[in-house]
Amino acid sequence: MAYEPLYLAYLVYFNRDRDYFECHEVLEELWLAKDRDPLYKALLQVAVGLYHFRNHNVRGGRIMLNRAHEVLQRYPAETLGIDLARLAREAQEYARRLENYAEQPFDYFDLTIVPLDPGLAEAVAAAALEITPSNPQRRGPQRPAASRRKQGNE
């Protein structure tokens, strides 16, 4: 099976770089190209949920991970070459822990999306060679300099 380059980039940013902002950027583009397919939106929401919690937004993290789980659980266990059932369970468990965060705080931790299709694993490895990690990672949208000048921000 051939995988979309944006999907491969999402997996590289998610698993290798843990750069959830870039995950959002590339998967949003694919989600729009795929007529707002709910599966891609849910994958995007996993990354956004982790991004929020890592940046101390517990409520935002919980909401995104719950929404992601609600959709991901509807798909077959192996979808898009990944262990989607595992990702759905882990998103649900993370969201449950965030619900009790005030009483039982815990340190942020990453999730990993497990490729089950060997062809996907190979394609992700090849894509990783072409994708330069974002160092430092962006913390939000970055408007072009011309746009900042127009608004008097530069």
Short mmCIF file of N, CA, C and O in Angstrom, two decimals, residues 13 15 22 30 33 98-99 114 127-128 132 136 143-145 151-152:
data_model
loop_
_atom_site.label_atom_id
_atom_site.label_comp_id
_atom_site.label_asym_id
_atom_site.label_seq_id
_atom_site.Cartn_x
_atom_site.Cartn_y
_atom_site.Cartn_z
N TYR A 13 7.15 13.03 12.71
CA TYR A 13 7.07 14.06 13.74
C TYR A 13 6.53 13.51 15.06
O TYR A 13 6.98 13.91 16.13
N ASN A 15 6.51 10.14 16.23
CA ASN A 15 7.33 9.12 16.89
C ASN A 15 8.79 9.51 17.07
O ASN A 15 9.37 9.25 18.11
N GLU A 22 4.10 20.30 14.70
CA GLU A 22 4.30 19.94 13.29
C GLU A 22 3.35 18.81 12.88
O GLU A 22 2.88 18.79 11.74
N LEU A 30 -3.49 17.26 5.26
CA LEU A 30 -4.01 16.01 4.71
C LEU A 30 -5.49 15.86 5.02
O LEU A 30 -6.27 15.42 4.16
N ALA A 33 -7.38 17.84 2.58
CA ALA A 33 -7.30 17.21 1.26
C ALA A 33 -8.18 15.97 1.18
O ALA A 33 -8.64 15.60 0.10
N LEU A 98 -6.04 12.33 33.00
CA LEU A 98 -6.14 13.78 33.04
C LEU A 98 -7.40 14.25 33.75
O LEU A 98 -7.41 15.33 34.35
N GLU A 99 -8.46 13.45 33.71
CA GLU A 99 -9.69 13.79 34.44
C GLU A 99 -9.42 13.88 35.94
O GLU A 99 -10.07 14.64 36.64
N VAL A 114 2.39 2.71 16.74
CA VAL A 114 3.09 1.49 16.33
C VAL A 114 2.67 1.09 14.92
O VAL A 114 1.51 0.75 14.68
N ALA A 127 11.18 8.40 4.86
CA ALA A 127 10.74 9.79 5.00
C ALA A 127 11.55 10.51 6.07
O ALA A 127 11.87 11.69 5.93
N ALA A 128 11.89 9.80 7.12
CA ALA A 128 12.65 10.41 8.23
C ALA A 128 14.01 10.93 7.76
O ALA A 128 14.52 11.90 8.30
N THR A 132 13.99 17.16 8.30
CA THR A 132 14.88 17.72 9.31
C THR A 132 14.07 18.04 10.56
O THR A 132 13.02 18.70 10.46
N PRO A 136 14.74 24.76 17.56
CA PRO A 136 13.78 24.32 18.57
C PRO A 136 12.40 24.13 17.95
O PRO A 136 12.11 24.66 16.88
N ARG A 143 3.71 33.63 11.74
CA ARG A 143 3.31 34.38 10.55
C ARG A 143 4.55 34.87 9.83
O ARG A 143 5.56 35.17 10.46
N PRO A 144 4.47 35.01 8.51
CA PRO A 144 5.61 35.56 7.76
C PRO A 144 5.94 36.97 8.23
O PRO A 144 5.08 37.70 8.72
N ALA A 145 7.20 37.37 8.09
CA ALA A 145 7.66 38.68 8.54
C ALA A 145 6.83 39.81 7.92
O ALA A 145 6.51 40.79 8.59
N GLN A 151 1.04 44.52 10.58
CA GLN A 151 0.28 44.72 11.80
C GLN A 151 1.04 45.50 12.85
O GLN A 151 0.59 45.65 13.97
N GLY A 152 2.23 45.99 12.47
CA GLY A 152 3.02 46.80 13.39
C GLY A 152 3.69 46.02 14.50
O GLY A 152 4.03 46.55 15.53
#
